[in-house]
């Protein structure tokens, strides 16, 4: 069995054959097949297809499975055996850039202090309720109390100030309702309005 | 014999929890979509997405609908006879978070099968604790006398409950070595608690208190803190 696969993790790279021809790289857009009586070709779209001629080169996911291994002579080049079939790459929907970053120090601190569960919930809340694209989590020291270490969640957005204030209220309500005071003291929030 | 007292802090904790149903949940597993829907809604705050859900079917008894909360490192398996939850990194979760997760399980089961009830909580808690002001050898030597004929050996101690009638709570406590680390001790607490005695909505707090009191009984004290 041969599979051509490329997923969104390999951005822009050529699909690579897995299986007996593992070291062969196939040219994007074409896959030589001729006279194969039994095959399945199942592109797995990540989004709505658009005009492939004008669309920039996008990652795509496609799996080509040739059901009968006997059609392949593993010792020779496979190209002469088959004709050609065009594989149309399916563009990925251009969603806003997502950036969720947690520094290694903040990660370690949260886990050590038993705060990781709150980090997960806060991150999910910011993602799902505020629909904010960029969230950075870092460890900071309180400027007034240097011994106090805080986990600072920085939310970056181009939204207007009024929207940021609404989000701030939502976030504060969530924190006050969900997180007990003993653990709440370790969290700080910052909203950065990006131009 | 005076009990030696030592202060320890938790380095890691793993909980395997099972809740046994009062009857086999054929109805619930025959409509898995309802169960998936409940799981998705109740565990969304913990990072559950459609990709977190799965189906295991090694054989009929072990058929399970699974929910893998990768951010928390927790896995939930809803089987035909019981629900299982693994928390391999329990020490990273505060008690209220554990309670929220257990409550979410309860809500999920109620939504998916309103008539289903739980009978027993089965817990298996494995903890690695670090001695703050003592060593394992020093502490355990106060709990057991090693026969001289055994030579220079390391000590592990198990306290096992007598067989109990169905419907009564029981617990076992094992104190063991961590190979090559005399500053650490492996503590394993297993037990069964009837749901009538301890409802699910307060189980996390109960478990915390149970663990604290159990190790206090063998002279190990935990500091007050958030990492319990």
mmCIF file of N, CA and C in Angstrom, chain A residues 110-118 120-125 127-128 178 180 182-183 186, chain B residues 44-49 70-73 89 91-97 100 225-227:
data_model
loop_
_atom_site.group_PDB
_atom_site.id
_atom_site.type_symbol
_atom_site.label_atom_id
_atom_site.label_comp_id
_atom_site.label_asym_id
_atom_site.label_seq_id
_atom_site.Cartn_x
_atom_site.Cartn_y
_atom_site.Cartn_z
ATOM 1 N N UNK A 110 3.188 26.986 37.229
ATOM 2 C CA UNK A 110 1.768 26.628 37.350
ATOM 3 C C UNK A 110 1.605 25.161 37.743
ATOM 4 N N UNK A 111 2.412 24.322 37.143
ATOM 5 C CA UNK A 111 2.308 22.890 37.458
ATOM 6 C C UNK A 111 2.763 22.618 38.888
ATOM 7 N N UNK A 112 3.849 23.264 39.288
ATOM 8 C CA UNK A 112 4.376 23.024 40.629
ATOM 9 C C UNK A 112 3.401 23.499 41.702
ATOM 10 N N UNK A 113 2.723 24.604 41.419
ATOM 11 C CA UNK A 113 1.828 25.176 42.419
ATOM 12 C C UNK A 113 0.414 24.615 42.335
ATOM 13 N N UNK A 114 0.204 23.649 41.455
ATOM 14 C CA UNK A 114 -1.135 23.065 41.325
ATOM 15 C C UNK A 114 -2.120 23.997 40.648
ATOM 16 N N UNK A 115 -1.603 24.918 39.832
ATOM 17 C CA UNK A 115 -2.466 25.908 39.194
ATOM 18 C C UNK A 115 -2.752 25.572 37.733
ATOM 19 N N UNK A 116 -2.251 24.448 37.279
ATOM 20 C CA UNK A 116 -2.355 24.142 35.857
ATOM 21 C C UNK A 116 -3.810 24.020 35.394
ATOM 22 N N UNK A 117 -4.645 23.466 36.239
ATOM 23 C CA UNK A 117 -6.065 23.309 35.873
ATOM 24 C C UNK A 117 -6.712 24.653 35.584
ATOM 25 N N UNK A 118 -6.302 25.671 36.348
ATOM 26 C CA UNK A 118 -6.872 27.010 36.113
ATOM 27 C C UNK A 118 -6.339 27.596 34.814
ATOM 28 N N UNK A 120 -5.579 25.985 32.152
ATOM 29 C CA UNK A 120 -6.331 25.349 31.062
ATOM 30 C C UNK A 120 -7.707 25.994 30.932
ATOM 31 N N UNK A 121 -8.358 26.216 32.056
ATOM 32 C CA UNK A 121 -9.701 26.801 32.008
ATOM 33 C C UNK A 121 -9.663 28.252 31.539
ATOM 34 N N UNK A 122 -8.668 28.995 31.999
ATOM 35 C CA UNK A 122 -8.560 30.392 31.570
ATOM 36 C C UNK A 122 -8.273 30.478 30.075
ATOM 37 N N UNK A 123 -7.392 29.623 29.622
ATOM 38 C CA UNK A 123 -7.033 29.628 28.210
ATOM 39 C C UNK A 123 -8.261 29.290 27.345
ATOM 40 N N UNK A 124 -9.015 28.278 27.811
ATOM 41 C CA UNK A 124 -10.225 27.903 27.076
ATOM 42 C C UNK A 124 -11.250 29.031 27.098
ATOM 43 N N UNK A 125 -11.368 29.680 28.241
ATOM 44 C CA UNK A 125 -12.328 30.789 28.366
ATOM 45 C C UNK A 125 -11.955 31.922 27.413
ATOM 46 N N UNK A 127 -10.206 31.765 24.719
ATOM 47 C CA UNK A 127 -10.363 31.304 23.343
ATOM 48 C C UNK A 127 -11.838 31.271 22.926
ATOM 49 N N UNK A 128 -12.675 30.696 23.796
ATOM 50 C CA UNK A 128 -14.060 30.435 23.406
ATOM 51 C C UNK A 128 -14.996 31.593 23.701
ATOM 52 N N UNK A 178 -14.835 31.456 39.749
ATOM 53 C CA UNK A 178 -14.316 30.086 39.636
ATOM 54 C C UNK A 178 -13.108 29.805 40.538
ATOM 55 N N UNK A 180 -10.634 30.024 43.650
ATOM 56 C CA UNK A 180 -10.616 30.423 45.061
ATOM 57 C C UNK A 180 -9.535 31.488 45.308
ATOM 58 N N UNK A 182 -7.166 31.870 47.392
ATOM 59 C CA UNK A 182 -5.796 31.416 47.654
ATOM 60 C C UNK A 182 -5.027 31.182 46.367
ATOM 61 N N UNK A 183 -5.726 30.806 45.311
ATOM 62 C CA UNK A 183 -5.063 30.564 44.034
ATOM 63 C C UNK A 183 -5.216 31.749 43.077
ATOM 64 N N UNK A 186 -2.372 34.393 42.396
ATOM 65 C CA UNK A 186 -1.217 34.141 41.536
ATOM 66 C C UNK A 186 -1.434 34.585 40.094
ATOM 67 N N UNK B 44 -16.105 21.124 27.891
ATOM 68 C CA UNK B 44 -15.559 22.210 27.063
ATOM 69 C C UNK B 44 -14.655 23.149 27.867
ATOM 70 N N UNK B 45 -15.014 23.512 29.092
ATOM 71 C CA UNK B 45 -14.125 24.407 29.838
ATOM 72 C C UNK B 45 -12.738 23.808 30.104
ATOM 73 N N UNK B 46 -12.637 22.504 29.996
ATOM 74 C CA UNK B 46 -11.346 21.859 30.271
ATOM 75 C C UNK B 46 -10.603 21.537 28.975
ATOM 76 N N UNK B 47 -11.049 22.129 27.890
ATOM 77 C CA UNK B 47 -10.336 21.953 26.630
ATOM 78 C C UNK B 47 -10.827 20.801 25.787
ATOM 79 N N UNK B 48 -12.022 20.265 26.097
ATOM 80 C CA UNK B 48 -12.545 19.146 25.306
ATOM 81 C C UNK B 48 -13.051 19.644 23.954
ATOM 82 N N UNK B 49 -12.598 19.021 22.900
ATOM 83 C CA UNK B 49 -13.093 19.307 21.553
ATOM 84 C C UNK B 49 -13.572 17.983 20.952
ATOM 85 N N UNK B 70 -6.349 16.406 26.856
ATOM 86 C CA UNK B 70 -4.890 16.388 26.737
ATOM 87 C C UNK B 70 -4.232 17.537 27.490
ATOM 88 N N UNK B 71 -4.900 18.682 27.575
ATOM 89 C CA UNK B 71 -4.296 19.798 28.308
ATOM 90 C C UNK B 71 -4.100 19.457 29.780
ATOM 91 N N UNK B 72 -5.056 18.736 30.326
ATOM 92 C CA UNK B 72 -4.968 18.353 31.739
ATOM 93 C C UNK B 72 -4.284 17.006 31.918
ATOM 94 N N UNK B 73 -4.094 16.303 30.838
ATOM 95 C CA UNK B 73 -3.511 14.969 30.922
ATOM 96 C C UNK B 73 -4.480 13.957 31.508
ATOM 97 N N UNK B 89 -1.478 13.455 36.347
ATOM 98 C CA UNK B 89 -0.765 14.620 36.888
ATOM 99 C C UNK B 89 -1.682 15.373 37.847
ATOM 100 N N UNK B 91 -1.201 16.279 40.767
ATOM 101 C CA UNK B 91 -0.524 17.299 41.575
ATOM 102 C C UNK B 91 -0.534 18.670 40.898
ATOM 103 N N UNK B 92 -0.840 18.699 39.611
ATOM 104 C CA UNK B 92 -0.880 19.981 38.904
ATOM 105 C C UNK B 92 -2.256 20.624 38.982
ATOM 106 N N UNK B 93 -3.193 19.926 39.587
ATOM 107 C CA UNK B 93 -4.570 20.428 39.653
ATOM 108 C C UNK B 93 -4.930 20.747 41.095
ATOM 109 N N UNK B 94 -5.550 21.899 41.278
ATOM 110 C CA UNK B 94 -6.049 22.228 42.604
ATOM 111 C C UNK B 94 -7.299 21.395 42.890
ATOM 112 N N UNK B 95 -7.600 21.244 44.175
ATOM 113 C CA UNK B 95 -8.755 20.427 44.555
ATOM 114 C C UNK B 95 -10.062 20.908 43.909
ATOM 115 N N UNK B 96 -10.304 22.233 43.835
ATOM 116 C CA UNK B 96 -11.557 22.663 43.188
ATOM 117 C C UNK B 96 -11.650 22.235 41.721
ATOM 118 N N UNK B 97 -10.495 22.174 41.041
ATOM 119 C CA UNK B 97 -10.529 21.747 39.635
ATOM 120 C C UNK B 97 -10.908 20.272 39.557
ATOM 121 N N UNK B 100 -14.507 20.059 40.079
ATOM 122 C CA UNK B 100 -15.255 20.457 38.882
ATOM 123 C C UNK B 100 -15.295 19.330 37.852
ATOM 124 N N UNK B 225 -0.969 24.309 51.505
ATOM 125 C CA UNK B 225 -0.536 24.928 50.257
ATOM 126 C C UNK B 225 -1.514 24.632 49.156
ATOM 127 N N UNK B 226 -1.136 25.059 47.963
ATOM 128 C CA UNK B 226 -2.050 24.907 46.839
ATOM 129 C C UNK B 226 -1.815 23.635 46.063
ATOM 130 N N UNK B 227 -0.688 22.994 46.306
ATOM 131 C CA UNK B 227 -0.330 21.874 45.431
ATOM 132 C C UNK B 227 -0.856 20.538 45.929
#
